[in-house]
Short mmCIF file of C-alpha atoms and ligand atoms in Angstrom, two decimals:
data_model
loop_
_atom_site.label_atom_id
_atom_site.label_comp_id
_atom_site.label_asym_id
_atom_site.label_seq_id
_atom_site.Cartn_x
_atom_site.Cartn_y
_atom_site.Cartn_z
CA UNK P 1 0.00 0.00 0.00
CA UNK P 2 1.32 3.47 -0.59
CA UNK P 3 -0.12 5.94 2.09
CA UNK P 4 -1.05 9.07 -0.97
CA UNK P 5 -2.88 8.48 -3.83
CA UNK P 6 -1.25 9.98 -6.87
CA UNK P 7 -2.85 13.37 -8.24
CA UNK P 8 -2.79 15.49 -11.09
CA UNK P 9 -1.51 18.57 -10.97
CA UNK P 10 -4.31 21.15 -12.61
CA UNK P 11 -3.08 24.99 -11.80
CA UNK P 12 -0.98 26.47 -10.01
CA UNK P 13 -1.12 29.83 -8.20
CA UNK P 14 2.16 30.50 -6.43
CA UNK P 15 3.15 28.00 -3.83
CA UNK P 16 -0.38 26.44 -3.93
CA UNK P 17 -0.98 23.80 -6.65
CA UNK P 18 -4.64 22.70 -7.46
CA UNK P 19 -4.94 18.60 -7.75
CA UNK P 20 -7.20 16.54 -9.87
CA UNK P 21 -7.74 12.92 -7.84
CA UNK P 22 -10.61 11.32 -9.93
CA UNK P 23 -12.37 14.67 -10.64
CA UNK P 24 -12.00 15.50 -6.76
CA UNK P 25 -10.02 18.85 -6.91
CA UNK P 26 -7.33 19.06 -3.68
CA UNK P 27 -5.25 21.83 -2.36
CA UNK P 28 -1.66 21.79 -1.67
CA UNK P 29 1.40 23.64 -0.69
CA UNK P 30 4.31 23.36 -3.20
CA UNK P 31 7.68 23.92 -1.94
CA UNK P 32 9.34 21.51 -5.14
CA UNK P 33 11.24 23.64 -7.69
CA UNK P 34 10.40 21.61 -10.28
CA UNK P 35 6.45 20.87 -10.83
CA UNK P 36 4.39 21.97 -13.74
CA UNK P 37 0.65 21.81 -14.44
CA UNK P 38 0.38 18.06 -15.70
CA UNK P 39 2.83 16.74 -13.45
CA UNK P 40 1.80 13.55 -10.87
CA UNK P 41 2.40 14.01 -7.42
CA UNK P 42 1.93 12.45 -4.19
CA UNK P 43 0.97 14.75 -1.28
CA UNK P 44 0.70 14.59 2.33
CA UNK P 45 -0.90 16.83 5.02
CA UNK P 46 -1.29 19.56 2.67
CA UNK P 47 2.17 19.24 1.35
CA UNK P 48 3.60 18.21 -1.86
CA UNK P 49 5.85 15.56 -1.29
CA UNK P 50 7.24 14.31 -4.31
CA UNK P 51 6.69 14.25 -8.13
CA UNK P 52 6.12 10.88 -9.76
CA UNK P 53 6.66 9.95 -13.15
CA UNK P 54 3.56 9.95 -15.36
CA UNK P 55 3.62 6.56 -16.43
CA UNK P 56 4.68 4.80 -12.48
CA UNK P 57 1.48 7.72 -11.72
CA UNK P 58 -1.15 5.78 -14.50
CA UNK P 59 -0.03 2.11 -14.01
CA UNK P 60 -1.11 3.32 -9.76
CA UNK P 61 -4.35 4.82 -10.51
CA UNK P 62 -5.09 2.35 -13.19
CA UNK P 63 -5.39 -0.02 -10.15
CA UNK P 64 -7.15 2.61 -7.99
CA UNK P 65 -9.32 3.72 -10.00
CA UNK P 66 -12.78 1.53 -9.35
CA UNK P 67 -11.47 0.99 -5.80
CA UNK P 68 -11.46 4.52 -5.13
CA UNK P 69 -15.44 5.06 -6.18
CA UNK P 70 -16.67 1.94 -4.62
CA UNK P 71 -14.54 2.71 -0.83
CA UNK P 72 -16.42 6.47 -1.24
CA UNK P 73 -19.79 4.16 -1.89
CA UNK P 74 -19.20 2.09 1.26
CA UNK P 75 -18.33 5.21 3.25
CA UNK P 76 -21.25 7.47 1.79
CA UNK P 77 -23.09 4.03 3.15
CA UNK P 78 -21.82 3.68 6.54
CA UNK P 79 -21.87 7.45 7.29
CA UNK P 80 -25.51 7.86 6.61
CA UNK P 81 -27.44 9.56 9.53
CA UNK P 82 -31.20 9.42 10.64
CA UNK P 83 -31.88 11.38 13.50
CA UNK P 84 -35.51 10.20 12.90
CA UNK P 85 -35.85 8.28 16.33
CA UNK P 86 -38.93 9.45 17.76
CA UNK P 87 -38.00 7.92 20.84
CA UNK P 88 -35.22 9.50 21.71
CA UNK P 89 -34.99 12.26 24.09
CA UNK P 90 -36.10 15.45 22.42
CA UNK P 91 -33.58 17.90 23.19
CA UNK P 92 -30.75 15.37 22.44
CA UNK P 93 -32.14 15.13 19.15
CA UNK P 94 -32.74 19.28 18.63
CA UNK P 95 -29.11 19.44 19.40
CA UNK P 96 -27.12 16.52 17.22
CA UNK P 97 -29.55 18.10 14.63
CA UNK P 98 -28.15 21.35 15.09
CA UNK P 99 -24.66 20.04 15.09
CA UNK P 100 -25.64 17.71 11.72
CA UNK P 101 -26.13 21.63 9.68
CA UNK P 102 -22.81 22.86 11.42
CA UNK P 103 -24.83 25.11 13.47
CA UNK P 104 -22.38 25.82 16.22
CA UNK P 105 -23.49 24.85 19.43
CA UNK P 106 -23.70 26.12 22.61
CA UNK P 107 -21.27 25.62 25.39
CA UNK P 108 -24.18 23.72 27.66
CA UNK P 109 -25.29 21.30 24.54
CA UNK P 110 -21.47 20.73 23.68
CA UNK P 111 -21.21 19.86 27.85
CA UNK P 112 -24.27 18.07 27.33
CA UNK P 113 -23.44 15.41 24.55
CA UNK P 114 -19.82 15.19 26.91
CA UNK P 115 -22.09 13.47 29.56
CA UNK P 116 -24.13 11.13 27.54
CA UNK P 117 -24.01 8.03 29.20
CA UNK P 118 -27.05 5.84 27.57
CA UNK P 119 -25.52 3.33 25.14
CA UNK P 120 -28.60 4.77 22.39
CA UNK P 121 -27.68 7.98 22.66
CA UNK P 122 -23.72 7.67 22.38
CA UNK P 123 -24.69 5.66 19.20
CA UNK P 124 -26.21 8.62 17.87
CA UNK P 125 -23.74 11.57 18.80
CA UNK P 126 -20.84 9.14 17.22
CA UNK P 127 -23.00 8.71 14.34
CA UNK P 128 -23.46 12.19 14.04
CA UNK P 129 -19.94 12.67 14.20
CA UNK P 130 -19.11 10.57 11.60
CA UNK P 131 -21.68 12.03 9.18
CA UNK P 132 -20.02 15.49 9.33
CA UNK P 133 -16.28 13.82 9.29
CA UNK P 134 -18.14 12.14 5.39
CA UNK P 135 -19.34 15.54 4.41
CA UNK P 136 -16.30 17.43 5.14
CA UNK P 137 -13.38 15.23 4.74
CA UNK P 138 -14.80 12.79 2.55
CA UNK P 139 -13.37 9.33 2.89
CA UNK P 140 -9.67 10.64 3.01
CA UNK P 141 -7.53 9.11 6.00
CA UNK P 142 -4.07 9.90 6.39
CA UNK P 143 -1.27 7.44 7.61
CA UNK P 144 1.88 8.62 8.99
CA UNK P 145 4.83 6.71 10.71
CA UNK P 146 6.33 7.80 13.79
CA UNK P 147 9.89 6.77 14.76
CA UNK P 148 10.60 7.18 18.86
CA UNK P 149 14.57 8.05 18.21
CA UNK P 150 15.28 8.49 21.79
CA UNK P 151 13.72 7.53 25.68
CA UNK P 152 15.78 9.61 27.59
CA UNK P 153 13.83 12.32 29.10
CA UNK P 154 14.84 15.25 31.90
CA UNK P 155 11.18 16.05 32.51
CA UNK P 156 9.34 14.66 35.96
CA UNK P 157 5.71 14.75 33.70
CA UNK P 158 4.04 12.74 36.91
CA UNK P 159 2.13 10.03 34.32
CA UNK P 160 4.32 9.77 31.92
CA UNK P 161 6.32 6.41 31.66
CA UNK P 162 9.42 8.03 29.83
CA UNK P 163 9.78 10.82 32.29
CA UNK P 164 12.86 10.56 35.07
CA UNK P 165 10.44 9.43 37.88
CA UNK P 166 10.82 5.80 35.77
CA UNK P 167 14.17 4.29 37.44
CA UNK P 168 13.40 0.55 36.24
CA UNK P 169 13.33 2.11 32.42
CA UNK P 170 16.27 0.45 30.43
CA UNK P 171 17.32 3.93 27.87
CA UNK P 172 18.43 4.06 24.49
CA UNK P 173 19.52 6.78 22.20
CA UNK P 174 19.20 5.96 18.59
CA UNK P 175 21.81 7.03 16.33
CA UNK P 176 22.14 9.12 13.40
CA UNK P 177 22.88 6.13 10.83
CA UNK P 178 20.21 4.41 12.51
CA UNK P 179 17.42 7.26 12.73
CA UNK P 180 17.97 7.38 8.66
CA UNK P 181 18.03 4.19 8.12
CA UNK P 182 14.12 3.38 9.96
CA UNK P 183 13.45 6.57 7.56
CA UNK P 184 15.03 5.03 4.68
CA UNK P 185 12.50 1.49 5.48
CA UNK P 186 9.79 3.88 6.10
CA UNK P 187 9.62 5.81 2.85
CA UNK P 188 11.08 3.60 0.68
CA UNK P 189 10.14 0.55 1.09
CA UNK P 190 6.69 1.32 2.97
CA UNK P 191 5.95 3.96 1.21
CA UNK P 192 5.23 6.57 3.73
CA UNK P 193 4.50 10.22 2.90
CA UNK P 194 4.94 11.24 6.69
CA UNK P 195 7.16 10.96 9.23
CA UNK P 196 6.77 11.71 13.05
CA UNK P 197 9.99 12.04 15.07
CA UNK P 198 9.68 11.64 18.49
CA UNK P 199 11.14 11.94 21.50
CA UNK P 200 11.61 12.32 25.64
CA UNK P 201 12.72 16.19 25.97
CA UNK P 202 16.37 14.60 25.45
CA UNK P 203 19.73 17.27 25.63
CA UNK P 204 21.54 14.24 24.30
CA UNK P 205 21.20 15.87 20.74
CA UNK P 206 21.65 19.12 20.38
CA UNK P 207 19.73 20.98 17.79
CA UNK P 208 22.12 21.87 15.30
CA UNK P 209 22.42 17.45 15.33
CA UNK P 210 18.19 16.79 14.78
CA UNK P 211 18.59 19.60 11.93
CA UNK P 212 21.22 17.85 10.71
CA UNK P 213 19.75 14.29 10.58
CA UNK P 214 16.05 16.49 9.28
CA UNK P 215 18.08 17.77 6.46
CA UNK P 216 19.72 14.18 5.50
CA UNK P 217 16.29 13.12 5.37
CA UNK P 218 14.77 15.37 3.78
CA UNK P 219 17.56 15.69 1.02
CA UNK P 220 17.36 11.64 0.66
CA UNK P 221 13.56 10.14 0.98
CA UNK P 222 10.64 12.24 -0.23
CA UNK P 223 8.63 12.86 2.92
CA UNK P 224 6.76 15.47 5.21
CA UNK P 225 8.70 15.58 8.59
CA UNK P 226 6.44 16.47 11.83
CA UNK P 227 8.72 17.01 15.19
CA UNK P 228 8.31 15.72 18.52
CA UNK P 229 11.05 16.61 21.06
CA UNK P 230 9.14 18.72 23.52
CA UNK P 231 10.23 22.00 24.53
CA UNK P 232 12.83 22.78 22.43
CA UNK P 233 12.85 26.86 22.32
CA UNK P 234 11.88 29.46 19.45
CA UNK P 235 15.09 29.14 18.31
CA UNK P 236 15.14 25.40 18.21
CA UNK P 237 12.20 25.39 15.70
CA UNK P 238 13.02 27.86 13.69
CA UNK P 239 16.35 25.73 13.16
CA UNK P 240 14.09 23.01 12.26
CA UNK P 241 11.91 24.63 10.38
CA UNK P 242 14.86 25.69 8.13
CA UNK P 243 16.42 22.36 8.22
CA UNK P 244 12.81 20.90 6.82
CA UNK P 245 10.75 20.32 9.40
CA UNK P 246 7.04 21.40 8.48
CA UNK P 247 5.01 19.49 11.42
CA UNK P 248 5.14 20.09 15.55
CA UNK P 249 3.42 17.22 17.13
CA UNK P 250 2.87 18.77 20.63
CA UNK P 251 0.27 18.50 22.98
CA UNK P 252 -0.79 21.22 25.31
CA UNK P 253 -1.83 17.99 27.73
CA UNK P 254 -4.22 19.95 29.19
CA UNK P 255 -5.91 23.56 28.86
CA UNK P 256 -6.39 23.82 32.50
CA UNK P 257 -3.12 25.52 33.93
CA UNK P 258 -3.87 24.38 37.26
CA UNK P 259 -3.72 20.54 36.43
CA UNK P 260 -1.10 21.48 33.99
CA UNK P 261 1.57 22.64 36.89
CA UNK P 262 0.17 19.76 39.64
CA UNK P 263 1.11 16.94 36.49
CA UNK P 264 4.37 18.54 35.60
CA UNK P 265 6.81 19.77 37.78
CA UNK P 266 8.64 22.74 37.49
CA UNK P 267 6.80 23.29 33.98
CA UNK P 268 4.08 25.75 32.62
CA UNK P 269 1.31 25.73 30.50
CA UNK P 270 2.56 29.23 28.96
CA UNK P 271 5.23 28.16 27.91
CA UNK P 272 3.85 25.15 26.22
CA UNK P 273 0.99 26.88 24.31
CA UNK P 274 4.11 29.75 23.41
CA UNK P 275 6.13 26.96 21.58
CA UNK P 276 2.55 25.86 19.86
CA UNK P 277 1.55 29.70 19.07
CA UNK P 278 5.77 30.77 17.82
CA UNK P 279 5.60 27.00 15.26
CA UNK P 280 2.11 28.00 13.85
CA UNK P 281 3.20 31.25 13.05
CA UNK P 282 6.71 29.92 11.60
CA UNK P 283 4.79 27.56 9.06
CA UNK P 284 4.01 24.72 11.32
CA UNK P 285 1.46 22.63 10.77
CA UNK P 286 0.26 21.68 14.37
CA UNK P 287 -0.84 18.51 15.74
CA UNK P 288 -2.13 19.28 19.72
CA UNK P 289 -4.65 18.20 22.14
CA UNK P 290 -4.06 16.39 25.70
CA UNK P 291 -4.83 13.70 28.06
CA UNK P 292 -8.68 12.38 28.83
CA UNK P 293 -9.27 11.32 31.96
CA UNK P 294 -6.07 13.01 34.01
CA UNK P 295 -6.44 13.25 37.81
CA UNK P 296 -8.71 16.59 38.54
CA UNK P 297 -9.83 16.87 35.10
CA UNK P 298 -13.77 17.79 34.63
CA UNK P 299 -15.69 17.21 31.58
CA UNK P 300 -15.46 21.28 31.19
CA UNK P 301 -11.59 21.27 31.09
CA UNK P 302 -12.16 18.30 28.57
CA UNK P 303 -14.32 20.98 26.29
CA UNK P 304 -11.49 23.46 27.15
CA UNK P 305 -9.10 21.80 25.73
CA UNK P 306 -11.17 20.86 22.43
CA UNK P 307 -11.97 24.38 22.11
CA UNK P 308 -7.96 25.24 22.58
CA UNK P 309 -7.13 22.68 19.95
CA UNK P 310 -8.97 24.79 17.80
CA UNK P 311 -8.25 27.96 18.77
CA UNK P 312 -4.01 26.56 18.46
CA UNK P 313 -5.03 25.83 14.50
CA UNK P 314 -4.29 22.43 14.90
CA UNK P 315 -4.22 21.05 11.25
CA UNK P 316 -4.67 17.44 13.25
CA UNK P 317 -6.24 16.53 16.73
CA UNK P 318 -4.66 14.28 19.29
CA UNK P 319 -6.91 13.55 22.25
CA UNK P 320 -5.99 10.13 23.80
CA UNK P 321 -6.55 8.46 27.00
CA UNK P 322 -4.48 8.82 29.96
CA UNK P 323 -3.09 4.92 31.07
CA UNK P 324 -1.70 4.83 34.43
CA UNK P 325 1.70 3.48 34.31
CA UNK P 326 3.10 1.61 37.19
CA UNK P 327 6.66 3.09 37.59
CA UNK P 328 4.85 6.41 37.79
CA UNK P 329 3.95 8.91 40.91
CA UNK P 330 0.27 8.17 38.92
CA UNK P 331 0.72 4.39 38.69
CA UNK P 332 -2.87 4.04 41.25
CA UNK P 333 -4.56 7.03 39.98
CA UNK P 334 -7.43 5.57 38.61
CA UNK P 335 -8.32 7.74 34.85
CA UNK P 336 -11.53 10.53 35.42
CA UNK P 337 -14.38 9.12 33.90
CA UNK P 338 -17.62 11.72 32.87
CA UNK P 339 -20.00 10.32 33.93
CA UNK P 340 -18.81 8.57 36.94
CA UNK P 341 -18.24 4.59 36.61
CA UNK P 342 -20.43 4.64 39.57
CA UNK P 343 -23.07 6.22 37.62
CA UNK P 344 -23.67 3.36 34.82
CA UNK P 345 -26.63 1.51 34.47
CA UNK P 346 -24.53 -1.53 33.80
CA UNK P 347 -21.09 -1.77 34.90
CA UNK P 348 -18.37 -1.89 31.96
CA UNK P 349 -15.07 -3.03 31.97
CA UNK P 350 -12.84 0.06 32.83
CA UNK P 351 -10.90 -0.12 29.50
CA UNK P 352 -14.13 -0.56 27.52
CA UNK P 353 -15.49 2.88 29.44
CA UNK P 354 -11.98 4.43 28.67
CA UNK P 355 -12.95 3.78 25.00
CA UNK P 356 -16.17 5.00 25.21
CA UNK P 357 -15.07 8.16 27.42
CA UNK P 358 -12.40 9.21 24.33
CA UNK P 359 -14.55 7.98 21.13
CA UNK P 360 -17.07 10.82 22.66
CA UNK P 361 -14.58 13.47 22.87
CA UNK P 362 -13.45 12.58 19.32
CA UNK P 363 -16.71 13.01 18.35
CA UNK P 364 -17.44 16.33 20.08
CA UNK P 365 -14.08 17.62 18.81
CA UNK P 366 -15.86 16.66 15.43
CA UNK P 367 -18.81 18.69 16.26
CA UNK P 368 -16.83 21.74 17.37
CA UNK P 369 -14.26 21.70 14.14
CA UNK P 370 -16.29 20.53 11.18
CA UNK P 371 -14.09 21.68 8.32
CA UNK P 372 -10.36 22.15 9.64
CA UNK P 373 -8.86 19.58 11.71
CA UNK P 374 -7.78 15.93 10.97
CA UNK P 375 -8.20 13.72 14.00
CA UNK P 376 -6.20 11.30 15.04
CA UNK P 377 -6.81 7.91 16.46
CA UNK P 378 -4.07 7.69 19.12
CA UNK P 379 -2.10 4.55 19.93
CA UNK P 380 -3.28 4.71 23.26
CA UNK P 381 -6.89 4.36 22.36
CA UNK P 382 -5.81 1.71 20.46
CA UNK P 383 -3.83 0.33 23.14
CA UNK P 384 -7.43 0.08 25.06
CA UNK P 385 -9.04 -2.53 23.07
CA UNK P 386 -8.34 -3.38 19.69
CA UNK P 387 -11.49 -2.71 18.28
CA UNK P 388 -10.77 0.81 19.36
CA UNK P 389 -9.65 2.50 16.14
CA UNK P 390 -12.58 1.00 14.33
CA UNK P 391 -14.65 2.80 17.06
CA UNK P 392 -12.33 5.84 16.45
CA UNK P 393 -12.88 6.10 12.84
CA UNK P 394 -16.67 5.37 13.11
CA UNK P 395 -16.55 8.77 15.66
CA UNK P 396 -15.04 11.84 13.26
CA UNK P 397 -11.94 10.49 13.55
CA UNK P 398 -9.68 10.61 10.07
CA UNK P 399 -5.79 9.57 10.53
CA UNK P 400 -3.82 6.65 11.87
CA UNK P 401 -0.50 6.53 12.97
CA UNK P 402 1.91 3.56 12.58
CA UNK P 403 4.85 2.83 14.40
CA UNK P 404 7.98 2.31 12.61
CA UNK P 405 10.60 2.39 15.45
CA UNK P 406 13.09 -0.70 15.03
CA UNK P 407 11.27 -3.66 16.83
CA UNK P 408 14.45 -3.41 19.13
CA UNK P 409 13.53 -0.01 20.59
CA UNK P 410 9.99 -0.03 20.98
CA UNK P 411 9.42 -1.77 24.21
CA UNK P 412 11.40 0.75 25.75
CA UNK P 413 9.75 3.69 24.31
CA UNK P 414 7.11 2.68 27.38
CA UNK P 415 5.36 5.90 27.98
CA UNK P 416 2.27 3.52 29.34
CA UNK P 417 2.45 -0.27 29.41
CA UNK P 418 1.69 -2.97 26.50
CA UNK P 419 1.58 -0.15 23.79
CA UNK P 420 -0.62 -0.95 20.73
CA UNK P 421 1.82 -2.27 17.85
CA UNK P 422 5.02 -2.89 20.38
CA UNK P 423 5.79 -5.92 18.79
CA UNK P 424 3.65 -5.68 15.23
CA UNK P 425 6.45 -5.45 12.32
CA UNK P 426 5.52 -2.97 9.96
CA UNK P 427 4.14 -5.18 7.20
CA UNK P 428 1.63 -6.27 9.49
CA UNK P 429 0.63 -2.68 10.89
CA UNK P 430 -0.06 -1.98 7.34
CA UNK P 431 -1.97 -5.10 6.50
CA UNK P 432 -4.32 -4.40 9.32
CA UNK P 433 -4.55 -0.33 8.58
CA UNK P 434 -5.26 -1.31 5.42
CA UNK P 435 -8.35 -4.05 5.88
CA UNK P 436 -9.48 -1.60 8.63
CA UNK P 437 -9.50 1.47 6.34
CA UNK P 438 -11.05 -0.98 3.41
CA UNK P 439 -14.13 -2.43 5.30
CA UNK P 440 -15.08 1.67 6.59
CA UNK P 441 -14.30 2.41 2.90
CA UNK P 442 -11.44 4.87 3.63
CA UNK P 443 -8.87 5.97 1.40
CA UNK P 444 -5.30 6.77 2.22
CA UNK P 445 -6.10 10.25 0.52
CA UNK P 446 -4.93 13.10 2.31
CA UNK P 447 -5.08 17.05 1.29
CA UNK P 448 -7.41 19.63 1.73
CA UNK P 449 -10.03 18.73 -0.15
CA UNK P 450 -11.90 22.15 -2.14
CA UNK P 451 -15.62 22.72 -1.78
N1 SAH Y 501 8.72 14.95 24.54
C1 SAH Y 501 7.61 15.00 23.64
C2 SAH Y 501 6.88 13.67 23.55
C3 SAH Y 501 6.26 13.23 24.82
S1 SAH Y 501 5.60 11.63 24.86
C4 SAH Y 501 6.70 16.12 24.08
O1 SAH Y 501 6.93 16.70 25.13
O2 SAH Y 501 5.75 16.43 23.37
C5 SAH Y 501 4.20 11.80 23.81
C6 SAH Y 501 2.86 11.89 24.48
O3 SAH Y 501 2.60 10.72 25.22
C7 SAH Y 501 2.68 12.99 25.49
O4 SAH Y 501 2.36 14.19 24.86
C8 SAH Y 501 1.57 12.47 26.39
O5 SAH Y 501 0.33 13.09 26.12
C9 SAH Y 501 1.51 10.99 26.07
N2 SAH Y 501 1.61 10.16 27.30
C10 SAH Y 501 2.63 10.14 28.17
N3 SAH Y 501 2.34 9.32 29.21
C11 SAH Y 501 1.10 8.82 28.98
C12 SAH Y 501 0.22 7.94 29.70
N4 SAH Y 501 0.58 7.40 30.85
N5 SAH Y 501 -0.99 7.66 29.17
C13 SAH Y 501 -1.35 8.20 27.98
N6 SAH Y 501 -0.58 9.04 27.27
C14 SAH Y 501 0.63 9.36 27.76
#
């Protein structure tokens, strides 16, 4: 599977290059010096990434070409929503109908879908969720890969399972040669368009060394490059940004600065959201959001933080469920559920209401951004149940993220325990992505589509 299908490119009006996919006109930045009108491309996150040739382009879309109408059929299908229910509750049904015509809604209805707890009801905000994801984003899911180049981290983040509270953690450091090398596997033999590199906040390499290894692989494999190294400074991403760089994953954690200093000592929320608001204006594209279900968290921080997501331009949401980790100052806290466990009619597993708790703030952060944001299926929803990114995608969600660390590395990289994918080789992370985004008839698609 290649993770872009190829386009055509139809105009072009500075850096921003129309493209034809099956009659579906796209959007995308062009930073190539070389691309004319009539060129094939692949593009990623709103980039282009690399210019194919036009006869590799046909001999691709030859073979994508009925697959692409019938996986928009079986989405069209699936996405369908009747909020016809007469016996549903009335004012639930006023207000997913609002939401269905992106009226925006108010703060109380938004609070108000954040404590469904009937199993009907979810059904229907998730489902409504999912219809607007269909009208706005069509069936277009993007894939990226995320390498973990390094688990040393000076940071005491209280839950995290990387941070220095974990003494048991064995650390590694991976190397330059071996950083370009997973990229190298990654794009080239994978096929990915998009790379996430991540790590603890790690003074083992300097900056002027991760723009150096950006630039080698940017110069080498044709692919969009998102950063993940914490707090790095202005000046850090700006050198990144220069070196190639065009994506910050960074989540604010939380919007609630309270919470924010209590879960990470010696740290700030300003100075967080200053890094966020300093990349977007440098060109960034921004992937943000934070933890569900941290200790003192209530369901109107949780709305905070969607509405901060927003408000940060995130081109991608990344809301994913906190998992206690037991070499942590948090390894007993038990994750905030809204409503209480206590509350449920019938009892659920914890993990299974951990699902259900994130799939409806997906699905709210749906409601609130229609149009902009991608959002991401995190590995630690994932990591909840494995039916969990099915229930993801069915909830707004759009985007997957693999995990192309060497095999070697990844148990280490243990920022909660028995990660999703630890110990799935690529090939078969891509087999499953791929059935998965098949049966919801999703295609690995992925730029701004024009309406
Ligand atoms: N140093 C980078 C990467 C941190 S780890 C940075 O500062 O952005 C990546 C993400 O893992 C964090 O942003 C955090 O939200 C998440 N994470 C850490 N511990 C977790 C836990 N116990 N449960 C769920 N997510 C966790």
């Amino acid at each position: 599977m290649c993770y872009a299908i190829p386009g055509k490119v139809e105009k072009i009006e500075k850096k921003t290059v129309i493209v034809d996919y099956f009659g579906e006109k796209r959007k995308a930045l062009n930073e190539l010096p070389q691309i004319s009108v009539g060129d094939y491309i692949y593009a990623q996150g709103g980039f282009v990434v690399s210019k194919i040739s036009v006869s590799e382009a046909e001999s691709i879309l030859a073979v994508w070409k009925e697959t692409f109408f019938q996986l928009q059929e079986v989405d069209l299908r699936i996405s369908r929503l009747n909020l016809g229910d007469k016996n549903t509750d009335k004012n639930l049904l006023e207000i997913l109908d609002k939401a269905s015509q992106s009226k925006e809604l108010s703060r109380d209805e938004l609070l108000c879908l954040l404590e469904l707890k009937d199993q009907s009801k979810l059904e229907l905000l998730l489902k409504t969720a999912n219809f607007l994801r269909q009208k706005y984003h069509k069936n277009s899911c993007c894939v990226h890969g995320i390498i973990e180049i390094s688990n040393h981290c000076i940071r005491g983040c209280q839950y995290c399972g990387i941070s220095y509270h974990n003494k048991e953690l064995q650390r590694y450091r991976m190397t330059k040669d071996e950083i370009l090398k997973s990229a190298q596997v990654a794009v080239q033999e994978y096929g990915f368009k998009s790379l996430v590199l991540q790590s603890g906040e790690d003074p083992g390499y300097s900056v002027d060394e991760l723009a150096d290894i950006i630039k080698e692989i940017k110069d080498k494999f044709p692919t969009l490059v998102f950063i993940s190294f914490g707090e790095i400074g202005i000046g850090g991403l700006e050198k990144l940004y220069q070196a190639g760089a065009r994506g910050l994953l960074m989540r604010f954690e939380t919007s609630n600065p309270k919470i924010y200093e209590d879960v990470h000592p010696g740290q700030n929320l300003e100075s967080r959201l200053m890094h966020l608001q300093q990349a977007y204006k440098m060109g960034y594209m921004i992937i943000t959001g934070g933890l569900i279900g941290i200790p003192g968290q209530s369901k109107e921080d949780i709305l905070n933080d969607i509405f901060l997501a927003k408000e940060l331009h995130a081109e991608m949401f990344s809301f994913g469920p906190f998992i206690p980790h037991p070499h942590t100052p948090f390894a007993e806290i038990k994750p905030v559920q809204h409503p209480a466990l206590s509350d449920r009619p019938v009892r659920a597993s914890r993990a299974s209401a951990q699902v259900e708790e994130a799939v409806k703030v997906l699905a709210v952060a749906r409601i609130v951004d229609n149009t902009q944001a991608k959002i991401l299926v995190t590995t630690a929803l994932e990591t909840l149940s494995r039916e969990a990114a099915k229930s993801g995608l069915l909830a707004g969600a759009n985007s997957l993220m693999l995990n192309v660390t060497p095999l070697a590395y990844r148990p280490f990289y243990s920022i909660y325990p028995n990660r999703a994918h630890q110990s799935e080789n690529i090939t078969a992370q891509i087999d499953s992505a791929v059935m998965l985004l098949r049966s919801l008839g999703r295609a690995p698609t992925d730029i701004e589509t024009i309406l």
